[in-house]
Structure formats: structure tokens, C-alpha cells
Short mmCIF file of C-alpha atoms in Angstrom, two decimals:
data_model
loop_
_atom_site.label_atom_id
_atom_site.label_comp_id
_atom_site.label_asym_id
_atom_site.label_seq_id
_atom_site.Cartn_x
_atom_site.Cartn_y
_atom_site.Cartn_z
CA UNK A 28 -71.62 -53.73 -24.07
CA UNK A 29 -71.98 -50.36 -25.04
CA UNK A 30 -68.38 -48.36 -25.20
CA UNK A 31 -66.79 -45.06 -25.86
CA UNK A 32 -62.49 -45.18 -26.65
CA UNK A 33 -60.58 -41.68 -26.44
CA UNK A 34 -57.08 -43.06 -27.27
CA UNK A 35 -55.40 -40.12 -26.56
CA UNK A 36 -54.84 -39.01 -22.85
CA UNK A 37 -53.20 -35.76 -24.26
CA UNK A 38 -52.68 -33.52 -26.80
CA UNK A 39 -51.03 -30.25 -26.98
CA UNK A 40 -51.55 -27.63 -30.12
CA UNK A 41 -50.34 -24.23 -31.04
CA UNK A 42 -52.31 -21.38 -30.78
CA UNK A 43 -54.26 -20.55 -34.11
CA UNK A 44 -53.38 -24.20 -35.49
CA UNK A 45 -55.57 -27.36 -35.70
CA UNK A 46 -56.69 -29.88 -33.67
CA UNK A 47 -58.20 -33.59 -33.91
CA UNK A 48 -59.24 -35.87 -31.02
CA UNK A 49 -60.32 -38.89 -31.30
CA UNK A 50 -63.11 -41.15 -30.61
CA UNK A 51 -64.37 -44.44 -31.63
CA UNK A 52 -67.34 -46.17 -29.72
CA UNK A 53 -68.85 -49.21 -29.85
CA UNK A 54 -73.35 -49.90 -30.00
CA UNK A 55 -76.10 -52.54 -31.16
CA UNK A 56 -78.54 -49.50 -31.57
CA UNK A 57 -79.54 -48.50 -35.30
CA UNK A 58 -80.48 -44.76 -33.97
CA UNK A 59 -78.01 -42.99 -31.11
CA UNK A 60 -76.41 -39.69 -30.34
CA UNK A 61 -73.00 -38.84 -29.87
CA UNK A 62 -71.41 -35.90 -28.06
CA UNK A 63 -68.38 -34.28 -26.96
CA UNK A 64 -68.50 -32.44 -24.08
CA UNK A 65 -65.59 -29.90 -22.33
CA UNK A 66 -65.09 -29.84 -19.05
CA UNK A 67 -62.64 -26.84 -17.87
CA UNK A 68 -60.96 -26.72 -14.34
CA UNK A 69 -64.20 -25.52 -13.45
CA UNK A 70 -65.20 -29.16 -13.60
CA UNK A 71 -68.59 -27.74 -15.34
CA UNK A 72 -69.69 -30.21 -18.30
CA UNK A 73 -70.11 -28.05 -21.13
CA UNK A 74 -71.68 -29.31 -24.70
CA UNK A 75 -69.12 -28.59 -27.54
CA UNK A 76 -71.48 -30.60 -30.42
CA UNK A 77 -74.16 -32.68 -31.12
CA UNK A 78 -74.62 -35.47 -33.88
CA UNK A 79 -77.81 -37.60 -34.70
CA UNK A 80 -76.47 -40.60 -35.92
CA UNK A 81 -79.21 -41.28 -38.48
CA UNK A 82 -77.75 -37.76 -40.17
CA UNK A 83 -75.12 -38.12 -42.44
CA UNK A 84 -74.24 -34.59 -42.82
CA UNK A 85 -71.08 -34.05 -40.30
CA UNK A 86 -72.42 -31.24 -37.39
CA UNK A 87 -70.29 -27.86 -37.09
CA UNK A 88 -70.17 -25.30 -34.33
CA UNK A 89 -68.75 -22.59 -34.89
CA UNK A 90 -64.85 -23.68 -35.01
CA UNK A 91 -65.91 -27.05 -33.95
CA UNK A 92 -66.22 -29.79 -36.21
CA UNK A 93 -66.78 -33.68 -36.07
CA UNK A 94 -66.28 -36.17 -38.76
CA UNK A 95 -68.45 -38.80 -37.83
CA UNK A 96 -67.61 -42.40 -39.67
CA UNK A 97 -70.59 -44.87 -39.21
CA UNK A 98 -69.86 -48.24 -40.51
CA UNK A 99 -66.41 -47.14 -38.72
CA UNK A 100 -68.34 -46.55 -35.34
CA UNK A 101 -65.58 -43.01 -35.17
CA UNK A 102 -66.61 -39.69 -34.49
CA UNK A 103 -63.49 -37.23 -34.24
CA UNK A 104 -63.99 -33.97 -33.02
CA UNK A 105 -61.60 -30.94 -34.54
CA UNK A 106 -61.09 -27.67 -33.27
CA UNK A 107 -59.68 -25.10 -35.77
CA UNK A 108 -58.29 -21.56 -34.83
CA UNK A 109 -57.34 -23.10 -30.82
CA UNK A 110 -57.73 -20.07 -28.34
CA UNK A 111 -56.16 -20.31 -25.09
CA UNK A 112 -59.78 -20.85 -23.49
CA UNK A 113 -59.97 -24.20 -25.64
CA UNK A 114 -57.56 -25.65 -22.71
CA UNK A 115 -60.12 -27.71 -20.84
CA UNK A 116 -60.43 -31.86 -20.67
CA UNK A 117 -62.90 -33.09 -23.84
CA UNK A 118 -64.72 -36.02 -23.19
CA UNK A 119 -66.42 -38.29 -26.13
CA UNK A 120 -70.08 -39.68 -25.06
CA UNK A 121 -72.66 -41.84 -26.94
CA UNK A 122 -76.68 -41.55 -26.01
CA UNK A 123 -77.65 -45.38 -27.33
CA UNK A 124 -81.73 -44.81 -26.78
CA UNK A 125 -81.01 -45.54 -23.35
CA UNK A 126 -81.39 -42.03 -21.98
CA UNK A 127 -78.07 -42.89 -20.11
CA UNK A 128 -74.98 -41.21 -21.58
CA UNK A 129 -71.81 -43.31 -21.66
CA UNK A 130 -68.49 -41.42 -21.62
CA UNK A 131 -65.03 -41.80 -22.72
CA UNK A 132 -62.12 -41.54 -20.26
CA UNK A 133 -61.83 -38.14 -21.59
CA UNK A 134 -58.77 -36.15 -23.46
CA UNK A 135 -56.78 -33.46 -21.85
CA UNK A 136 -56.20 -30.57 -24.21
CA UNK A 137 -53.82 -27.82 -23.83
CA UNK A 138 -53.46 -24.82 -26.15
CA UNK A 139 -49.87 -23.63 -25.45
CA UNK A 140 -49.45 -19.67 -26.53
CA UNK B 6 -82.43 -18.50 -17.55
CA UNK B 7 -80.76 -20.23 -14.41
CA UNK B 8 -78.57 -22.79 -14.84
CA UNK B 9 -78.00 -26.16 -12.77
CA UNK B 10 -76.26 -25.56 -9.55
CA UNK B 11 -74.86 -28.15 -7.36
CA UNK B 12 -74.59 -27.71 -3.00
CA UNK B 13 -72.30 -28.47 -1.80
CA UNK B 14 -69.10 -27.98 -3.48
CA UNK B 15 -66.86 -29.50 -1.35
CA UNK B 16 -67.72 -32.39 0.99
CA UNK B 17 -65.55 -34.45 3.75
CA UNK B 18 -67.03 -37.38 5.34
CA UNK B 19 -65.89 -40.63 7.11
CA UNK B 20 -66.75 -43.89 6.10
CA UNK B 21 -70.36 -45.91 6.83
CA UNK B 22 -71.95 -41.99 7.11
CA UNK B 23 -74.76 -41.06 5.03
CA UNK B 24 -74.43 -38.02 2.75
CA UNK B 25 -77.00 -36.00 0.71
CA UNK B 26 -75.85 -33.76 -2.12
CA UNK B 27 -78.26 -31.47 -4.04
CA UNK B 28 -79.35 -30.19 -7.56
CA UNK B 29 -81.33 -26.89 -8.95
CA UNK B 30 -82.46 -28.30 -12.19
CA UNK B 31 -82.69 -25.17 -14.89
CA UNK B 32 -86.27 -23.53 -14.55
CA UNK B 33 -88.63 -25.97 -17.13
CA UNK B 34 -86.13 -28.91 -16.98
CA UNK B 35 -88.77 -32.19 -15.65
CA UNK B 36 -85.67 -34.52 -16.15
CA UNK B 37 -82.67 -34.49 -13.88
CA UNK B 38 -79.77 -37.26 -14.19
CA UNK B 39 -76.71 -37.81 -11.76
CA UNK B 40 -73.41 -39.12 -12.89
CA UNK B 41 -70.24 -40.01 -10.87
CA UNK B 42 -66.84 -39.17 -11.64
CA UNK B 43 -63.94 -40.78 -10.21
CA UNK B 44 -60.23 -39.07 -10.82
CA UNK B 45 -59.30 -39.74 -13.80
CA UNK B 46 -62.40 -40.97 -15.58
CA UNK B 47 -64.90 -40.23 -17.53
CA UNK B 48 -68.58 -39.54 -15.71
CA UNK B 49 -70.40 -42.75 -15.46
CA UNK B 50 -74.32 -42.63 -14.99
CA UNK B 51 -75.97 -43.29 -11.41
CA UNK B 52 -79.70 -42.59 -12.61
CA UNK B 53 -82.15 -40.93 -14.00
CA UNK B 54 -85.71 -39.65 -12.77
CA UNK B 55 -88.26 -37.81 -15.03
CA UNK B 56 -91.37 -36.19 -13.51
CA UNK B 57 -90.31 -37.16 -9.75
CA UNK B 58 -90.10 -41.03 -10.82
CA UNK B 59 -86.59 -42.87 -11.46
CA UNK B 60 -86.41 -43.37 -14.83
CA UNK B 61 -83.04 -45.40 -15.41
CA UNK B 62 -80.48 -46.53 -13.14
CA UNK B 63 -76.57 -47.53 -14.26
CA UNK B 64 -74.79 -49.89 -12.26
CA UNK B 65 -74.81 -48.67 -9.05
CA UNK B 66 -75.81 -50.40 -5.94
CA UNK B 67 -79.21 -49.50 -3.84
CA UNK B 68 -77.38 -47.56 -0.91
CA UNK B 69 -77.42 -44.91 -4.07
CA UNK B 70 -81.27 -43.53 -4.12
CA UNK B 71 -82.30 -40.72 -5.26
CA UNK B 72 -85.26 -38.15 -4.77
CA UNK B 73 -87.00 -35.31 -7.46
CA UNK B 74 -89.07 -32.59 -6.18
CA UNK B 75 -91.93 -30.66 -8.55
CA UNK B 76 -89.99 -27.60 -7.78
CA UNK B 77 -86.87 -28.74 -10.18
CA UNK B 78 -84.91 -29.77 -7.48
CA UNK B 79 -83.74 -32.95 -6.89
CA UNK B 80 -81.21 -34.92 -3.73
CA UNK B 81 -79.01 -37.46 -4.39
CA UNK B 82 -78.05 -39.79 -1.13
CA UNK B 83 -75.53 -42.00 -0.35
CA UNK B 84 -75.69 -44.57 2.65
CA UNK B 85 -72.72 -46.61 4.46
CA UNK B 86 -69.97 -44.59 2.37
CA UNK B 87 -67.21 -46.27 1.12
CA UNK B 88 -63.74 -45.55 0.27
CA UNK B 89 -64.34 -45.69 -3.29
CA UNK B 90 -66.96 -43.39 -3.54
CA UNK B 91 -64.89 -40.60 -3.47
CA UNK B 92 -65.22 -38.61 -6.24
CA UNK B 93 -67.09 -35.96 -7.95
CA UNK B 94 -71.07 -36.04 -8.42
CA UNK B 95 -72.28 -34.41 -11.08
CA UNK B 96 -75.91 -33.54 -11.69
CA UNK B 97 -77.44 -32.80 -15.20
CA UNK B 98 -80.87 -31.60 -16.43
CA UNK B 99 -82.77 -31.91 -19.38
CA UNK B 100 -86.18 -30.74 -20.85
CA UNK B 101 -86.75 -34.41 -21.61
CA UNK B 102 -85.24 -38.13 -20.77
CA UNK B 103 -83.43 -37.68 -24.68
CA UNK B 104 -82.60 -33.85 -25.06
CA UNK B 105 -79.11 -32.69 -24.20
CA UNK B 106 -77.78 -33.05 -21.08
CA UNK B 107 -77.11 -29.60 -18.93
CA UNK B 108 -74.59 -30.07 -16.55
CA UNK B 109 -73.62 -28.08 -12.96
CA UNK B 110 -70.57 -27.54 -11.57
CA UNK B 111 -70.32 -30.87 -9.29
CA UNK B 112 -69.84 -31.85 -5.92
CA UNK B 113 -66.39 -33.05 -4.85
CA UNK B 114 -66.93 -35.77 -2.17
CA UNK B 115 -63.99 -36.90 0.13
CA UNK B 116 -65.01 -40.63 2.18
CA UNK B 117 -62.23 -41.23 4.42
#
């Protein structure tokens, strides 16, 4: 069965500082997607980052990074300089081929000022 | 560009009723995909329909159906509601069945 894992219910950073949540799935596919997506109290999903698993080169946006382990089926996703608007729920998804995204349970993130 | 916008936002009904919520796909979007959300938990995926035909379906049973209409929008109904379908519906569009997903805002539906 295809899975997603966010081990960490919550997490709780400084302003300015660092970040890292976590994510490890689980898929028979050779060729999948993975995302994280952030979905503020205004329950809007919104796409954070994007990675092609076929690409080994980690993807960046902006101050959002992933480090994306293959043969360790892991993609983290770190957020450096946290703003006060980072404070939202992130949520870890893979895209097996299927068309059909499967989520995490999601990790609640606040920036504290 | 528009976005995807979800009607309505809030929704109350009683057990065994029917309920239909809505989706505005963004303009050019031909594929439109509705999750479910439960409290707590991460969207899981109802189905899927690309040019007006369903094109994927999760594990959901058949009272869940859904409709897509050539002017991007798109229905999502619900028959003989149970308790545990309370939760919130989220709709997402894409240009294509693999392209990024674009979500709306949700509908929050109460079965009591």
C-alpha cells in the first residue's frame, strides 16, 4: 500500500531560525512526485514545493528547501528565516502515477515571535 | 486568473439527507479532483474526473458521485449521509490528471 508518515504532530521554532519536518513515504512506483503542501486556518491547500522523483537535484523555493533521500523513501522539507505567516499545518503528499495524491496526517507548525 | 472556489462554506445537515457541494475550477483547468478531510487528518482522495468523465476514484463508496460541467465547474453529491462524513471537502483543479494540484478553500460539512 502506498503511504505517507509525518512523525511529528508539532513543532514550534523561533522567529528567523530553522526548521525541518519530516516525511518518509512508502511506493512500488519507479517514477512519482512528492509534495508538501500548507494549509493555514484558512483551510486553503497551498503548494510549498515540488520534487520529481527521477531528479536527483534537491528542489528549493525561495526559503523552502527539501532534502529528498530515495533509496531512504524521506523527503524533509526545511524552512529557513521562519516568518510569523509560516504558522499554518504542512502536510507531506506523494503522486505515485496514480493521479491520486496520498497525504500525510499533516504537521502543525507554529512560528512563536 | 481566478482561482478555485468552493459553495458552500459551511453546511449543516441531518443524517440519510442528500447534499451537493460545488467547485469553480480555475479558468483552463479540464481536471478537477475532490478530497475529504476528516479532523485531524490528512485529505484523502474521493475522485477524479478529466474532461467531464471520472477518471479515478479512492476508496469511497458509490453514494459519493460526482458530476463535471464543460464550463469548469464541477458538483460533488453525497446520498444517505452518515455520521462520519462530517468533515471538510476539498476540491482541487489541475490543467491535467498529473500537474499540480490547485486547491479552494473547502466546504465544512456537519451530518448530525
Amino acid at each position: 500500500a502506498q503511504t505517507v508518515t509525518q512523525s511529528q504532530p508539532e513543532m514550534s521554532v523561533q522567529e528567523a531560525e530553522t526548521v525541518t519536518l519530516s516525511c518518509t513515504y512508502d511506493t512500488s512506483e519507479s517514477n512519482y512526485y512528492l509534495f508538501w503542501y500548507k494549509q493555514p486556518p484558512s483551510r486553503q491547500m497551498i503548494l510549498v514545493i515540488r520534487q520529481e522523483a527521477y531528479k536527483q537535484q534537491n528542489a528549493t523555493e525561495n526559503r523552502f528547501s527539501v532534502n529528498f533521500q530515495k533509496a531512504a523513501k524521506s523527503f524533509s522539507l526545511k524552512i529557513s528565516d521562519s516568518q510569523l505567516g509560516d504558522t499554518a499545518m504542512y502536510f507531506c503528499a506523494s503522486e505515485p502515477g496514480t493521479y491520486k495524491y496520498i497525504f500525510g496526517t499533516g504537521t502543525r507548525l507554529k512560528v512563536l515571535a | 486568473e481566478t482561482g478555485v472556489t468552493q459553495s458552500p462554506t459551511h453546511l449543516i445537515k441531518t443524517r440519510g439527507q442528500q447534499v451537493t457541494l460545488r467547485c469553480s475550477s480555475q479558468s483552463g483547468h479540464n481536471t478537477v479532483s475532490w478530497y475529504q478531510q476528516a479532523l485531524g487528518q490528512g485529505p484523502q482522495f474521493i475522485f477524479q474526473y478529466y474532461r467531464e468523465e471520472e477518471n479515478g476514484r479512492g476508496n469511497f463508496p458509490p453514494r459519493f458521485s460526482g458530476l463535471q460541467f464543460p464550463n469548469y465547474s464541477s458538483e460533488l453529491n453525497v446520498n444517505a449521509l452518515e455520521l462520519d462524513d462530517s468533515a471538510l471537502y476539498l476540491c482541487a483543479s489541475s490543467w491535467s490528471p498529473g500537474s499540480p494540484l490547485h486547491f479552494g478553500n473547502g466546504t465544512r460539512l456537519t451530518v448530525t
